[in-house]
């Protein structure tokens, strides 16, 4: 039985003061909560604050990006071991904003996945099609290409301690959510892809849905058989909303 996960992606939002309120409210709102794993992926400068506020709570934390290199002359980059210094559990890999705005290729995302995985972080690799890709009927081909790039570099065994987030680009930050049926169809396709390599890994793999998840739509999405929780952007910045999304998971 897969345990569900709800992860927040704060993107480039926050301040010491605002984070204090938000993290404090999450600790309070999720005290005793055990229906799913919960995490927040925060901007790197706030990892120390996040660790100090979330240690001992049932909310884990992580980062939004990682270098494929272990160390060296890579100005501005952050290594997996640096994230581990702050007790990160998760790191987002290949978020569509990184792919679209920073030219991150499938191969670059795969290399970051390998660096994270080998260091002992749980990579959350994001995949998803654009609106024009969906409309031209290439959704599955795009997702397969993105996942196969990781499989060929990392191997299927690495997915036994990794998460895939299906995030249709047209649903991110747009208020337009995939229907539960649309999302389920792609999640089943993703699990089937992994199953072709290893059935046990596929059955244990946590596959999150991301794209305008809110308290109002979370339960119907999370109720689908292959949707194992959510990756939540905008709504993760509002404590009550994020807590309500977590509580939409049926234990
Ligand atoms: C995201 O940033 O991963 C995301 C899903 O954003 P939003 O929930 O705001 O659509």
PDB file of N, CA, C and O in Angstrom, residues 151-196:
ATOM      1  N   UNK A 151      15.148   7.263 -16.577  1.00  0.00           N
ATOM      2  CA  UNK A 151      15.365   5.811 -16.443  1.00  0.00           C
ATOM      3  C   UNK A 151      16.692   5.401 -17.061  1.00  0.00           C
ATOM      4  O   UNK A 151      17.422   4.586 -16.495  1.00  0.00           O
ATOM      5  N   UNK A 152      17.021   5.980 -18.198  1.00  0.00           N
ATOM      6  CA  UNK A 152      18.234   5.497 -18.859  1.00  0.00           C
ATOM      7  C   UNK A 152      19.483   5.966 -18.124  1.00  0.00           C
ATOM      8  O   UNK A 152      20.497   5.276 -18.148  1.00  0.00           O
ATOM      9  N   UNK A 153      19.415   7.069 -17.434  1.00  0.00           N
ATOM     10  CA  UNK A 153      20.605   7.534 -16.692  1.00  0.00           C
ATOM     11  C   UNK A 153      20.644   6.974 -15.271  1.00  0.00           C
ATOM     12  O   UNK A 153      21.712   6.623 -14.758  1.00  0.00           O
ATOM     13  N   UNK A 154      19.484   6.881 -14.627  1.00  0.00           N
ATOM     14  CA  UNK A 154      19.456   6.499 -13.202  1.00  0.00           C
ATOM     15  C   UNK A 154      19.163   5.010 -12.990  1.00  0.00           C
ATOM     16  O   UNK A 154      19.547   4.453 -11.964  1.00  0.00           O
ATOM     17  N   UNK A 155      18.475   4.385 -13.950  1.00  0.00           N
ATOM     18  CA  UNK A 155      18.064   2.990 -13.767  1.00  0.00           C
ATOM     19  C   UNK A 155      16.762   2.938 -12.979  1.00  0.00           C
ATOM     20  O   UNK A 155      16.464   3.829 -12.178  1.00  0.00           O
ATOM     21  N   UNK A 156      15.994   1.873 -13.197  1.00  0.00           N
ATOM     22  CA  UNK A 156      14.664   1.806 -12.577  1.00  0.00           C
ATOM     23  C   UNK A 156      14.746   1.658 -11.057  1.00  0.00           C
ATOM     24  O   UNK A 156      13.875   2.146 -10.317  1.00  0.00           O
ATOM     25  N   UNK A 157      15.816   1.031 -10.560  1.00  0.00           N
ATOM     26  CA  UNK A 157      15.917   0.821  -9.101  1.00  0.00           C
ATOM     27  C   UNK A 157      15.900   2.151  -8.347  1.00  0.00           C
ATOM     28  O   UNK A 157      15.395   2.229  -7.222  1.00  0.00           O
ATOM     29  N   UNK A 158      16.426   3.197  -8.972  1.00  0.00           N
ATOM     30  CA  UNK A 158      16.459   4.508  -8.301  1.00  0.00           C
ATOM     31  C   UNK A 158      15.048   5.024  -8.035  1.00  0.00           C
ATOM     32  O   UNK A 158      14.838   5.871  -7.151  1.00  0.00           O
ATOM     33  N   UNK A 159      14.063   4.508  -8.772  1.00  0.00           N
ATOM     34  CA  UNK A 159      12.687   4.956  -8.563  1.00  0.00           C
ATOM     35  C   UNK A 159      12.041   4.325  -7.334  1.00  0.00           C
ATOM     36  O   UNK A 159      10.928   4.671  -6.971  1.00  0.00           O
ATOM     37  N   UNK A 160      12.766   3.395  -6.686  1.00  0.00           N
ATOM     38  CA  UNK A 160      12.176   2.843  -5.466  1.00  0.00           C
ATOM     39  C   UNK A 160      12.300   3.839  -4.312  1.00  0.00           C
ATOM     40  O   UNK A 160      11.659   3.676  -3.276  1.00  0.00           O
ATOM     41  N   UNK A 161      13.119   4.871  -4.487  1.00  0.00           N
ATOM     42  CA  UNK A 161      13.168   5.938  -3.475  1.00  0.00           C
ATOM     43  C   UNK A 161      13.067   7.297  -4.164  1.00  0.00           C
ATOM     44  O   UNK A 161      13.887   8.191  -3.953  1.00  0.00           O
ATOM     45  N   UNK A 162      12.069   7.403  -5.024  1.00  0.00           N
ATOM     46  CA  UNK A 162      11.850   8.654  -5.758  1.00  0.00           C
ATOM     47  C   UNK A 162      10.348   8.849  -5.931  1.00  0.00           C
ATOM     48  O   UNK A 162       9.556   7.936  -5.657  1.00  0.00           O
ATOM     49  N   UNK A 163       9.989  10.030  -6.363  1.00  0.00           N
ATOM     50  CA  UNK A 163       8.583  10.384  -6.573  1.00  0.00           C
ATOM     51  C   UNK A 163       8.488  10.989  -7.970  1.00  0.00           C
ATOM     52  O   UNK A 163       9.416  11.680  -8.403  1.00  0.00           O
ATOM     53  N   UNK A 164       7.404  10.704  -8.667  1.00  0.00           N
ATOM     54  CA  UNK A 164       7.137  11.403  -9.932  1.00  0.00           C
ATOM     55  C   UNK A 164       5.952  12.332  -9.694  1.00  0.00           C
ATOM     56  O   UNK A 164       4.965  11.951  -9.053  1.00  0.00           O
ATOM     57  N   UNK A 165       6.064  13.567 -10.183  1.00  0.00           N
ATOM     58  CA  UNK A 165       4.921  14.486 -10.132  1.00  0.00           C
ATOM     59  C   UNK A 165       4.465  14.752 -11.552  1.00  0.00           C
ATOM     60  O   UNK A 165       5.247  15.255 -12.372  1.00  0.00           O
ATOM     61  N   UNK A 166       3.224  14.366 -11.834  1.00  0.00           N
ATOM     62  CA  UNK A 166       2.642  14.704 -13.146  1.00  0.00           C
ATOM     63  C   UNK A 166       2.024  16.084 -13.035  1.00  0.00           C
ATOM     64  O   UNK A 166       1.072  16.293 -12.278  1.00  0.00           O
ATOM     65  N   UNK A 167       2.595  17.022 -13.773  1.00  0.00           N
ATOM     66  CA  UNK A 167       2.123  18.399 -13.715  1.00  0.00           C
ATOM     67  C   UNK A 167       1.889  18.906 -15.134  1.00  0.00           C
ATOM     68  O   UNK A 167       2.837  19.383 -15.786  1.00  0.00           O
ATOM     69  N   UNK A 168       0.657  18.802 -15.625  1.00  0.00           N
ATOM     70  CA  UNK A 168       0.387  19.369 -16.943  1.00  0.00           C
ATOM     71  C   UNK A 168       0.689  20.864 -16.912  1.00  0.00           C
ATOM     72  O   UNK A 168       0.184  21.586 -16.039  1.00  0.00           O
ATOM     73  N   UNK A 169       1.519  21.319 -17.833  1.00  0.00           N
ATOM     74  CA  UNK A 169       1.985  22.710 -17.789  1.00  0.00           C
ATOM     75  C   UNK A 169       0.810  23.681 -17.858  1.00  0.00           C
ATOM     76  O   UNK A 169       0.809  24.728 -17.209  1.00  0.00           O
ATOM     77  N   UNK A 170      -0.224  23.282 -18.599  1.00  0.00           N
ATOM     78  CA  UNK A 170      -1.385  24.160 -18.770  1.00  0.00           C
ATOM     79  C   UNK A 170      -2.218  24.294 -17.500  1.00  0.00           C
ATOM     80  O   UNK A 170      -3.125  25.125 -17.416  1.00  0.00           O
ATOM     81  N   UNK A 171      -1.910  23.496 -16.494  1.00  0.00           N
ATOM     82  CA  UNK A 171      -2.678  23.559 -15.235  1.00  0.00           C
ATOM     83  C   UNK A 171      -1.885  24.241 -14.124  1.00  0.00           C
ATOM     84  O   UNK A 171      -2.415  24.452 -13.036  1.00  0.00           O
ATOM     85  N   UNK A 172      -0.613  24.573 -14.389  1.00  0.00           N
ATOM     86  CA  UNK A 172       0.211  25.125 -13.308  1.00  0.00           C
ATOM     87  C   UNK A 172      -0.008  26.624 -13.189  1.00  0.00           C
ATOM     88  O   UNK A 172       0.244  27.382 -14.136  1.00  0.00           O
ATOM     89  N   UNK A 173      -0.499  27.038 -12.023  1.00  0.00           N
ATOM     90  CA  UNK A 173      -0.683  28.460 -11.734  1.00  0.00           C
ATOM     91  C   UNK A 173      -1.761  29.116 -12.585  1.00  0.00           C
ATOM     92  O   UNK A 173      -1.866  30.335 -12.640  1.00  0.00           O
ATOM     93  N   UNK A 174      -2.574  28.317 -13.248  1.00  0.00           N
ATOM     94  CA  UNK A 174      -3.578  28.879 -14.165  1.00  0.00           C
ATOM     95  C   UNK A 174      -4.985  28.834 -13.586  1.00  0.00           C
ATOM     96  O   UNK A 174      -5.902  29.442 -14.135  1.00  0.00           O
ATOM     97  N   UNK A 175      -5.144  28.061 -12.510  1.00  0.00           N
ATOM     98  CA  UNK A 175      -6.482  27.867 -11.962  1.00  0.00           C
ATOM     99  C   UNK A 175      -7.240  26.794 -12.728  1.00  0.00           C
ATOM    100  O   UNK A 175      -8.360  26.428 -12.377  1.00  0.00           O
ATOM    101  N   UNK A 176      -6.637  26.300 -13.801  1.00  0.00           N
ATOM    102  CA  UNK A 176      -7.290  25.266 -14.617  1.00  0.00           C
ATOM    103  C   UNK A 176      -6.708  23.908 -14.215  1.00  0.00           C
ATOM    104  O   UNK A 176      -5.512  23.669 -14.401  1.00  0.00           O
ATOM    105  N   UNK A 177      -7.520  23.073 -13.598  1.00  0.00           N
ATOM    106  CA  UNK A 177      -7.022  21.783 -13.109  1.00  0.00           C
ATOM    107  C   UNK A 177      -7.392  20.681 -14.092  1.00  0.00           C
ATOM    108  O   UNK A 177      -8.463  20.737 -14.703  1.00  0.00           O
ATOM    109  N   UNK A 178      -6.529  19.687 -14.243  1.00  0.00           N
ATOM    110  CA  UNK A 178      -6.933  18.497 -15.000  1.00  0.00           C
ATOM    111  C   UNK A 178      -8.100  17.869 -14.249  1.00  0.00           C
ATOM    112  O   UNK A 178      -8.143  17.902 -13.009  1.00  0.00           O
ATOM    113  N   UNK A 179      -9.037  17.290 -14.978  1.00  0.00           N
ATOM    114  CA  UNK A 179     -10.099  16.573 -14.275  1.00  0.00           C
ATOM    115  C   UNK A 179      -9.471  15.342 -13.622  1.00  0.00           C
ATOM    116  O   UNK A 179      -8.423  14.854 -14.086  1.00  0.00           O
ATOM    117  N   UNK A 180     -10.098  14.810 -12.582  1.00  0.00           N
ATOM    118  CA  UNK A 180      -9.565  13.595 -11.963  1.00  0.00           C
ATOM    119  C   UNK A 180      -9.366  12.480 -12.993  1.00  0.00           C
ATOM    120  O   UNK A 180      -8.382  11.752 -12.937  1.00  0.00           O
ATOM    121  N   UNK A 181     -10.277  12.391 -13.963  1.00  0.00           N
ATOM    122  CA  UNK A 181     -10.176  11.325 -14.977  1.00  0.00           C
ATOM    123  C   UNK A 181      -8.993  11.572 -15.913  1.00  0.00           C
ATOM    124  O   UNK A 181      -8.259  10.639 -16.255  1.00  0.00           O
ATOM    125  N   UNK A 182      -8.804  12.832 -16.322  1.00  0.00           N
ATOM    126  CA  UNK A 182      -7.650  13.159 -17.183  1.00  0.00           C
ATOM    127  C   UNK A 182      -6.345  12.841 -16.462  1.00  0.00           C
ATOM    128  O   UNK A 182      -5.420  12.267 -17.033  1.00  0.00           O
ATOM    129  N   UNK A 183      -6.274  13.242 -15.192  1.00  0.00           N
ATOM    130  CA  UNK A 183      -5.044  13.021 -14.428  1.00  0.00           C
ATOM    131  C   UNK A 183      -4.821  11.520 -14.213  1.00  0.00           C
ATOM    132  O   UNK A 183      -3.721  11.016 -14.436  1.00  0.00           O
ATOM    133  N   UNK A 184      -5.886  10.819 -13.840  1.00  0.00           N
ATOM    134  CA  UNK A 184      -5.767   9.369 -13.590  1.00  0.00           C
ATOM    135  C   UNK A 184      -5.237   8.646 -14.830  1.00  0.00           C
ATOM    136  O   UNK A 184      -4.399   7.754 -14.732  1.00  0.00           O
ATOM    137  N   UNK A 185      -5.721   9.058 -15.973  1.00  0.00           N
ATOM    138  CA  UNK A 185      -5.301   8.400 -17.227  1.00  0.00           C
ATOM    139  C   UNK A 185      -3.776   8.529 -17.410  1.00  0.00           C
ATOM    140  O   UNK A 185      -3.100   7.557 -17.725  1.00  0.00           O
ATOM    141  N   UNK A 186      -3.251   9.714 -17.150  1.00  0.00           N
ATOM    142  CA  UNK A 186      -1.797   9.911 -17.323  1.00  0.00           C
ATOM    143  C   UNK A 186      -1.034   9.206 -16.202  1.00  0.00           C
ATOM    144  O   UNK A 186       0.022   8.603 -16.440  1.00  0.00           O
ATOM    145  N   UNK A 187      -1.566   9.247 -14.990  1.00  0.00           N
ATOM    146  CA  UNK A 187      -0.881   8.548 -13.882  1.00  0.00           C
ATOM    147  C   UNK A 187      -0.780   7.045 -14.164  1.00  0.00           C
ATOM    148  O   UNK A 187       0.248   6.425 -13.908  1.00  0.00           O
ATOM    149  N   UNK A 188      -1.868   6.488 -14.684  1.00  0.00           N
ATOM    150  CA  UNK A 188      -1.850   5.042 -15.001  1.00  0.00           C
ATOM    151  C   UNK A 188      -0.829   4.777 -16.107  1.00  0.00           C
ATOM    152  O   UNK A 188      -0.116   3.764 -16.080  1.00  0.00           O
ATOM    153  N   UNK A 189      -0.758   5.690 -17.052  1.00  0.00           N
ATOM    154  CA  UNK A 189       0.228   5.538 -18.135  1.00  0.00           C
ATOM    155  C   UNK A 189       1.654   5.566 -17.551  1.00  0.00           C
ATOM    156  O   UNK A 189       2.500   4.738 -17.911  1.00  0.00           O
ATOM    157  N   UNK A 190       1.904   6.495 -16.629  1.00  0.00           N
ATOM    158  CA  UNK A 190       3.242   6.608 -16.023  1.00  0.00           C
ATOM    159  C   UNK A 190       3.579   5.322 -15.256  1.00  0.00           C
ATOM    160  O   UNK A 190       4.672   4.767 -15.381  1.00  0.00           O
ATOM    161  N   UNK A 191       2.614   4.837 -14.477  1.00  0.00           N
ATOM    162  CA  UNK A 191       2.889   3.614 -13.706  1.00  0.00           C
ATOM    163  C   UNK A 191       3.147   2.443 -14.671  1.00  0.00           C
ATOM    164  O   UNK A 191       4.023   1.614 -14.441  1.00  0.00           O
ATOM    165  N   UNK A 192       2.424   2.422 -15.768  1.00  0.00           N
ATOM    166  CA  UNK A 192       2.622   1.374 -16.763  1.00  0.00           C
ATOM    167  C   UNK A 192       4.009   1.429 -17.387  1.00  0.00           C
ATOM    168  O   UNK A 192       4.638   0.396 -17.631  1.00  0.00           O
ATOM    169  N   UNK A 193       4.487   2.649 -17.608  1.00  0.00           N
ATOM    170  CA  UNK A 193       5.846   2.817 -18.163  1.00  0.00           C
ATOM    171  C   UNK A 193       6.895   2.217 -17.230  1.00  0.00           C
ATOM    172  O   UNK A 193       7.795   1.500 -17.664  1.00  0.00           O
ATOM    173  N   UNK A 194       6.746   2.524 -15.955  1.00  0.00           N
ATOM    174  CA  UNK A 194       7.716   2.018 -14.968  1.00  0.00           C
ATOM    175  C   UNK A 194       7.557   0.493 -14.837  1.00  0.00           C
ATOM    176  O   UNK A 194       8.539  -0.237 -14.715  1.00  0.00           O
ATOM    177  N   UNK A 195       6.313   0.027 -14.924  1.00  0.00           N
ATOM    178  CA  UNK A 195       6.052  -1.414 -14.805  1.00  0.00           C
ATOM    179  C   UNK A 195       6.773  -2.218 -15.888  1.00  0.00           C
ATOM    180  O   UNK A 195       7.195  -3.339 -15.655  1.00  0.00           O
ATOM    181  N   UNK A 196       6.922  -1.592 -17.058  1.00  0.00           N
ATOM    182  CA  UNK A 196       7.653  -2.290 -18.135  1.00  0.00           C
ATOM    183  C   UNK A 196       9.095  -2.576 -17.737  1.00  0.00           C
ATOM    184  O   UNK A 196       9.744  -3.453 -18.276  1.00  0.00           O
TER     185      UNK A 196
END
